Coordinates of C-alpha atoms and ligand atoms in Angstrom, one line a residue:
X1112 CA 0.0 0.0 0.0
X1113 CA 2.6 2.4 1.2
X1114 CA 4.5 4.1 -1.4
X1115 CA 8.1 3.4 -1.7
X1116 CA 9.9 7.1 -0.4
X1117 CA 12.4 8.7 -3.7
X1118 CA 14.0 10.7 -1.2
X1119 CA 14.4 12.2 2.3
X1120 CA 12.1 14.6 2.5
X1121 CA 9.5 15.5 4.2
X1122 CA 11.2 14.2 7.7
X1123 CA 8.5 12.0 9.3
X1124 CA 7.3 12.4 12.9
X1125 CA 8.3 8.9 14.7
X1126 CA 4.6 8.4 15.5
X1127 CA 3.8 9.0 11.2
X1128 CA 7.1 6.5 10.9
X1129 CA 5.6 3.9 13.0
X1130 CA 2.1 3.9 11.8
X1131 CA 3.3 3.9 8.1
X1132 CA 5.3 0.9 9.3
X1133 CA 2.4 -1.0 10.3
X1134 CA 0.0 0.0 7.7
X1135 CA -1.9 2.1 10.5
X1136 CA -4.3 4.8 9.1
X1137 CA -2.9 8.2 9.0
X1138 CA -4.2 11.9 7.9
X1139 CA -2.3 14.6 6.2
X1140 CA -3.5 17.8 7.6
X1141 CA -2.3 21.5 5.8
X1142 CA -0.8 24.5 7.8
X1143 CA -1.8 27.7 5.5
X1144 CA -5.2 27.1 6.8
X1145 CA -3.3 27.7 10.7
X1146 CA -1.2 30.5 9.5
X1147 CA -2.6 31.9 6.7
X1148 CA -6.7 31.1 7.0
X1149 CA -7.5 31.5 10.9
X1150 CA -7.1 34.5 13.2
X1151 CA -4.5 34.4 16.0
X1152 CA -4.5 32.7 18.6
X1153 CA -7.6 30.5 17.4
X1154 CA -5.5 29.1 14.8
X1155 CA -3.4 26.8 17.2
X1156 CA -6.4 25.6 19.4
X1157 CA -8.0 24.6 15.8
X1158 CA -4.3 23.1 14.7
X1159 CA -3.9 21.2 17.9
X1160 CA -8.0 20.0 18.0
X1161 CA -8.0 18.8 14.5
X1162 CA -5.0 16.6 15.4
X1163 CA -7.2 15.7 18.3
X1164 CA -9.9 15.0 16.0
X1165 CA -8.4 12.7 14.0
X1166 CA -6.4 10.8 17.1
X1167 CA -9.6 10.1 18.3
X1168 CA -11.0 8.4 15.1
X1169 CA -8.5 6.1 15.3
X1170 CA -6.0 7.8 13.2
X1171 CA -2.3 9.3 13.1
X1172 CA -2.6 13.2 11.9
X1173 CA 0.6 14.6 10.1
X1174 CA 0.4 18.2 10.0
X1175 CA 2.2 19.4 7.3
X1176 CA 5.0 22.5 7.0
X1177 CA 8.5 23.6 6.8
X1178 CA 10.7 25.0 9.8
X1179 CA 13.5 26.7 9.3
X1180 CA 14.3 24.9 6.0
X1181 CA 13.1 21.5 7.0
X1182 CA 9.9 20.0 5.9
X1183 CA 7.9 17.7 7.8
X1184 CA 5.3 15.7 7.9
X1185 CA 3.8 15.0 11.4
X1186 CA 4.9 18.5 13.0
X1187 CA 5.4 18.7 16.9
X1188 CA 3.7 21.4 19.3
X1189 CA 6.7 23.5 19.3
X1190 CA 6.5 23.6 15.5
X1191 CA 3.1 24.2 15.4
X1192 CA 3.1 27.1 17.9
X1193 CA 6.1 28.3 15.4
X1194 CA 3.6 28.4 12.6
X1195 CA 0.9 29.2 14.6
X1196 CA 2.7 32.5 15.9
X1197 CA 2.5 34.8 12.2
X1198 CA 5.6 36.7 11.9
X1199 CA 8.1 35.9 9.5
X1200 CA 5.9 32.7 8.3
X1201 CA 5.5 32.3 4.3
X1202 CA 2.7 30.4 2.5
X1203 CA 4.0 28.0 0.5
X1204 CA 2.9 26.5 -2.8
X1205 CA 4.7 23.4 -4.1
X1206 CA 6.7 25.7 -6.4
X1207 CA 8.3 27.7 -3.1
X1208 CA 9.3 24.5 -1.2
X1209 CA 12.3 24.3 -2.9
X1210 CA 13.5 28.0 -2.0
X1211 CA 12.0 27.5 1.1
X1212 CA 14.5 24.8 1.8
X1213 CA 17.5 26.2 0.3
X1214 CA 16.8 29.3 1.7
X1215 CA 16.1 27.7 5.7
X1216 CA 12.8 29.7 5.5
X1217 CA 9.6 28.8 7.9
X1218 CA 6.4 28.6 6.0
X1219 CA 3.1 26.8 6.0
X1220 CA 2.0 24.5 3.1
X1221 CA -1.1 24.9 1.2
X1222 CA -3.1 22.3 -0.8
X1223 CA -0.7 21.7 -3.1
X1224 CA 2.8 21.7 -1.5
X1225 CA 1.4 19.7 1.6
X1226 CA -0.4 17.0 -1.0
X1227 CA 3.4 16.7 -2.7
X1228 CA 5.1 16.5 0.8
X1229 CA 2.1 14.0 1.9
X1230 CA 2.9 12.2 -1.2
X1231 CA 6.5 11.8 -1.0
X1232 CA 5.7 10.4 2.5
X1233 CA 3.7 7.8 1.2
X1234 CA 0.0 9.3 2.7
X1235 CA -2.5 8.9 0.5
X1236 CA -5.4 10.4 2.2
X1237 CA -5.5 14.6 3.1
X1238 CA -8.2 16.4 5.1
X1239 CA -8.4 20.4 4.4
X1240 CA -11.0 23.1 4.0
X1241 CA -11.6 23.7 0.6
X1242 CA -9.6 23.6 -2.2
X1243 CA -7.9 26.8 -4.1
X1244 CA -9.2 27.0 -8.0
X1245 CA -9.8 29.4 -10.5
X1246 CA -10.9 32.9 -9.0
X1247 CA -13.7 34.4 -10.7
X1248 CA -11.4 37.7 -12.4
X1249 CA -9.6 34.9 -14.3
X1250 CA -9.8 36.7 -18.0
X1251 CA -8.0 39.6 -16.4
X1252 CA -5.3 38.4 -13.7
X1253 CA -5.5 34.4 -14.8
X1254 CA -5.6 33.4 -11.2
X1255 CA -6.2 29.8 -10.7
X1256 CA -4.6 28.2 -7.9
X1257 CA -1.7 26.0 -8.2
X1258 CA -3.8 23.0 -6.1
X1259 CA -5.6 21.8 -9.2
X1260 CA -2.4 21.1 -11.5
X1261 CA -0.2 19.6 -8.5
X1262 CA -3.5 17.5 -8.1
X1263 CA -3.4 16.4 -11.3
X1264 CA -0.2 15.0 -11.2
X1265 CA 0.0 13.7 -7.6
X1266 CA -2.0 9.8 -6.7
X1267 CA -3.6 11.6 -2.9
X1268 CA -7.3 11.3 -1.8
X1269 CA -7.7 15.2 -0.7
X1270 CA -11.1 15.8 1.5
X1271 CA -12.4 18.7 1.0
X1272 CA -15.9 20.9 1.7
X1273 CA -15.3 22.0 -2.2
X1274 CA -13.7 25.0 -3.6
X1275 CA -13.9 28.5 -1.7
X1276 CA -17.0 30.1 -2.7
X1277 CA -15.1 32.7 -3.6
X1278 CA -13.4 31.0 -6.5
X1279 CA -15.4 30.9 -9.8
X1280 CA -17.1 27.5 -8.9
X1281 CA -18.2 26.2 -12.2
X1282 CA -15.1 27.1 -14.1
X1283 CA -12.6 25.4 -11.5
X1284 CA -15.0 22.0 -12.1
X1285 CA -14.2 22.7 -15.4
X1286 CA -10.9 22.4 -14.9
X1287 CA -11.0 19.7 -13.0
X1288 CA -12.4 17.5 -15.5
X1289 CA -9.9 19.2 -18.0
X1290 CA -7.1 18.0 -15.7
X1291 CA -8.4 14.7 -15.2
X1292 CA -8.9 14.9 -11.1
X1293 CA -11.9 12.7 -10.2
X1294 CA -14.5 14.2 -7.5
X1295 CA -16.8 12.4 -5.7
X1296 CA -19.7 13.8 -4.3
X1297 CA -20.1 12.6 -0.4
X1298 CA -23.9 11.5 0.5
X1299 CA -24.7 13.8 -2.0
X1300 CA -25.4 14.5 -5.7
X1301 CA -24.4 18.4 -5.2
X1302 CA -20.9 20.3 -5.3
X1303 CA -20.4 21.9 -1.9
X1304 CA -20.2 25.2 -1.7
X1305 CA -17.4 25.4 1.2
X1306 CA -19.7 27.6 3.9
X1307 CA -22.0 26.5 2.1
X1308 CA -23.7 22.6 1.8
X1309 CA -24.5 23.2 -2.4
X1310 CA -22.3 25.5 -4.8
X1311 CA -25.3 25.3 -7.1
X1312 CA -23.4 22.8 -9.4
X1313 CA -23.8 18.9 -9.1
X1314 CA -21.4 16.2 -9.0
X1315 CA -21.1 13.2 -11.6
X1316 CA -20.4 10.5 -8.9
X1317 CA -22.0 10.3 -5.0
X1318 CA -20.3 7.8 -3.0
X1319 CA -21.9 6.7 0.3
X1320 CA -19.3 5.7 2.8
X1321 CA -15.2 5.9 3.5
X1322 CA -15.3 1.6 2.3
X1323 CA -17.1 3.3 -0.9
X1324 CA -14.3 5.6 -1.5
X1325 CA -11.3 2.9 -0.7
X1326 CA -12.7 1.1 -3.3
X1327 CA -12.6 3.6 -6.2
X1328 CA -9.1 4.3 -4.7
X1329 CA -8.1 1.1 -5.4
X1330 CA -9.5 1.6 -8.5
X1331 CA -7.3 4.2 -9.4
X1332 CA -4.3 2.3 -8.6
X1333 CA -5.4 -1.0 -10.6
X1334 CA -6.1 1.0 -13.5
X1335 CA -2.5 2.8 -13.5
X1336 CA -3.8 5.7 -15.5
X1337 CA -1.9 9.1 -15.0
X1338 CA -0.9 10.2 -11.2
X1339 CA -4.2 11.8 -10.4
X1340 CA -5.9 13.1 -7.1
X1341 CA -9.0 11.9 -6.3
X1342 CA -11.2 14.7 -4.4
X1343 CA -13.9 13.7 -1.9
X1344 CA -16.6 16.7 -1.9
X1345 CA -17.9 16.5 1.5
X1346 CA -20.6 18.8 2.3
X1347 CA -20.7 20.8 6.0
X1348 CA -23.9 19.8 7.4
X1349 CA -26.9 22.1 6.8
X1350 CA -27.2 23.2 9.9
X1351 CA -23.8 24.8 10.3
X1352 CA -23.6 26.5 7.3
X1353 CA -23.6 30.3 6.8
X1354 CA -26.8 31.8 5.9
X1355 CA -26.5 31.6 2.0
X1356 CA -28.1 35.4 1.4
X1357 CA -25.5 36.6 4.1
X1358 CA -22.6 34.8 2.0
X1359 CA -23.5 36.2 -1.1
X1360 CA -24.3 39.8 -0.2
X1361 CA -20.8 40.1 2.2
X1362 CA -18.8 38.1 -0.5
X1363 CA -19.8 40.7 -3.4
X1364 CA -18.6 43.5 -0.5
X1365 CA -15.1 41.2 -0.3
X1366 CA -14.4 40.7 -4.4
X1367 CA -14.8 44.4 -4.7
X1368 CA -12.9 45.3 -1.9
X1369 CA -10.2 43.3 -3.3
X1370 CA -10.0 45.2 -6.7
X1371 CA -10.1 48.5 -5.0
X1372 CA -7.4 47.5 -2.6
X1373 CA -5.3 46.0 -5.9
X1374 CA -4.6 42.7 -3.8
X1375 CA -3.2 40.0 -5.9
X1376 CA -1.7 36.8 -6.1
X1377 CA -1.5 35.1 -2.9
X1378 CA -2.7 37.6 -1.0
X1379 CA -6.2 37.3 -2.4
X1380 CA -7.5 34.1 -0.5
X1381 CA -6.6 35.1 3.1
X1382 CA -7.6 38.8 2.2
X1383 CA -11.3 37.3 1.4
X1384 CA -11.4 34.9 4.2
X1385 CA -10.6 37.6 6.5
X1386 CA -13.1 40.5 5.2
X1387 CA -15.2 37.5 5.3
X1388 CA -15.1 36.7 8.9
X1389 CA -15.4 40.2 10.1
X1390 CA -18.4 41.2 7.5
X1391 CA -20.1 38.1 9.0
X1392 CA -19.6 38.8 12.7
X1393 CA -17.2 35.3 12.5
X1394 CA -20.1 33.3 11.5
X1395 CA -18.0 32.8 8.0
X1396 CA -15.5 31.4 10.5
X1397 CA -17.9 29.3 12.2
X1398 CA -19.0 27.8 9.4
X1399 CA -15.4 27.5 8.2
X1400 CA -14.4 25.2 10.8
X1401 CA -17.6 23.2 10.7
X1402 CA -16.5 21.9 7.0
X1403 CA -12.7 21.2 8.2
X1404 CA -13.8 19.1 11.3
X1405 CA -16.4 17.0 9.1
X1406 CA -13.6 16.4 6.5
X1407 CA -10.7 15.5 9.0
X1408 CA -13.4 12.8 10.5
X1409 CA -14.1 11.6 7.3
X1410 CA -10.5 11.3 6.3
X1411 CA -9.8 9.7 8.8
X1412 CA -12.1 7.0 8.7
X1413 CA -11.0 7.0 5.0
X1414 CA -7.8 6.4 6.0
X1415 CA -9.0 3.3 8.2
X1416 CA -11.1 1.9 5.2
X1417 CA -7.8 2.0 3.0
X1418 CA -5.4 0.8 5.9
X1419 CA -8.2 -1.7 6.4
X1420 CA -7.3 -3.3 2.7
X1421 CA -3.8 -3.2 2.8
Ligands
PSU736 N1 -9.1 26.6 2.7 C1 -9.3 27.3 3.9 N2 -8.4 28.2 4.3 C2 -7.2 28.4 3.6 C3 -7.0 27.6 2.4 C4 -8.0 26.8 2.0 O1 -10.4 27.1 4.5 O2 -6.4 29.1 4.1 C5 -5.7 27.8 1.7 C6 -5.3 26.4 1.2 O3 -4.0 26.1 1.7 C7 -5.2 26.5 -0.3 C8 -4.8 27.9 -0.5 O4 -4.3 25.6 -0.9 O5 -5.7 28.6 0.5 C9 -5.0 28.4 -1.9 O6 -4.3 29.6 -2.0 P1 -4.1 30.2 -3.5 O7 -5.5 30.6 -3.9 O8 -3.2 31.4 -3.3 O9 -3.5 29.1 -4.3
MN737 MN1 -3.7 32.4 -6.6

């Protein structure tokens, strides 16, 4: 099951090394979302609880992130209070691990440099937020995050409440099937809309339980097509979702804030999370952390239906 490791890096945590040994089920968890997507000092009580979360599924969590030029994969408290703390701490994309490393820089991995670090380890299953994708100016800045080509190319099961709703929804599913990255719709037939349960858009394939998706993984593997992803759309639950007229009137407020502040690159997502939270009264946040939590339980009982068949 576990992948054979091309080179030294990420450095494992001995509990990650140990479970990988025994074919024990283990979660890759991302740090933008602690240093880059949550307010201080909430951000390390949600770090540390999610790692909680998926201990007490049954699970090993490796949080994912570079320290002074190391990357790692299973990340200790000290570490995670590093990332945790803000200054000096760089978001990372898969293209800035390898200055990050040369360079003995401190930074937190998004989506796609912690599903290549997760990779590398030999993980196979990844519990986030939502995705990045294409952001809805694309004809003028062609924003689209680097998540959905590093997914492409890298064989991870990412769980996920969606794409941030405020991406372009439709046009990052578009790329999705351009790029060959299967998604699978969770107990439901809809795309989630990240605070929200339904983007609006549907899914092609609804899978009913973490056996259900094991199998399709395997799938993957046995038909050795290209290195793909395979995303896991997993709604937050109805009830916890941010009031859907609320999200759309405070998200318009956000996207044109943004032009008129001329924030770019990868400064836009945590810009719009932000103006999010405080236009909502934190109930964006709320909502927020509701999705993680439901996908960090499901990947980790993903991660016991695949440990299950090895
Ligand atoms: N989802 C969240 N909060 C976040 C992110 C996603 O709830 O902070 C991060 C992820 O790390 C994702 C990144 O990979 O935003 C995308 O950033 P960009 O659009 O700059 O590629
Ligand atoms: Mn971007």
């Amino acid at each position: 099951m576990s992948q054979r490791r091309a080179s030294a890096v990420p450095v494992l945590s001995e509990e990650v090394r140990e479970a990988l040994a025994r074919d024990r089920p283990v979660v890759a968890l991302e740090s933008t979302i602690i240093s880059h997507g949550l307010p201080r000092p909430r951000n390390l009580a949600v770090g540390l609880e999610l790692e909680e979360l998926v201990r007490s599924q049954g699970a090993v969590p490796a949080t994912v992130g570079v320290v002074d030029g190391v990357a790692y994969a299973g990340l200790d408290k000290a570490q995670l209070e590093r990332l945790a703390g803000g200054a000096g701490v760089r978001k990372l994309g898969h293209r800035d691990l390898a200055p990050a490393l040369a360079a003995g820089a401190t930074g937190a991995t998004t989506v796609s440099a912690t599903a290549l670090l997760a990779a590398r380890a030999g993980l196979r299953v990844f519990a986030t937020g939502g995705l990045g994708g294409v952001h809805r100016e694309w004809t003028r800045t062609q924003d689209e995050s680097a998540d959905l080509s590093l997914l492409a190319r890298t064989r991870i099961t990412v769980v996920c409440a969606g794409v941030k709703s405020i991406l372009d929804v439709p046009a990052t599913l578009q790329r999705l099937e351009t790029l060959g990255v299967g998604v699978l719709g969770y107990g439901t037939r809809r795309f989630p809309g990240f605070y929200l349960a339904d983007s609006g858009e549907a899914v092609d394939w609804t899978v009913e339980g973490p056996e259900e998706v094991a199998a399709v993984m395997a799938a993957q593997d046995a038909l050795g097509g290209p290195d793909s992803a395979l995303l896991v759309a997993n709604p937050v639950a109805e009830a916890e979702q941010l009031d859907p007229d609320l999200h759309d009137r405070v998200l318009a407020e956000g996207l044109a804030a943004c032009r008129e502040r001329g924030i770019t690159g990868q400064a836009v997502t945590p810009f719009l999370l932000d103006f999010l939270a405080g236009a909502t009264g934190g109930a964006s946040l709320e909502a927020n952390l509701a999705a993680v939590r439901g996908n960090v339980r499901l990947g980790a009982a993903i991660a016991g239906a695949w440990a299950a068949r090895a």
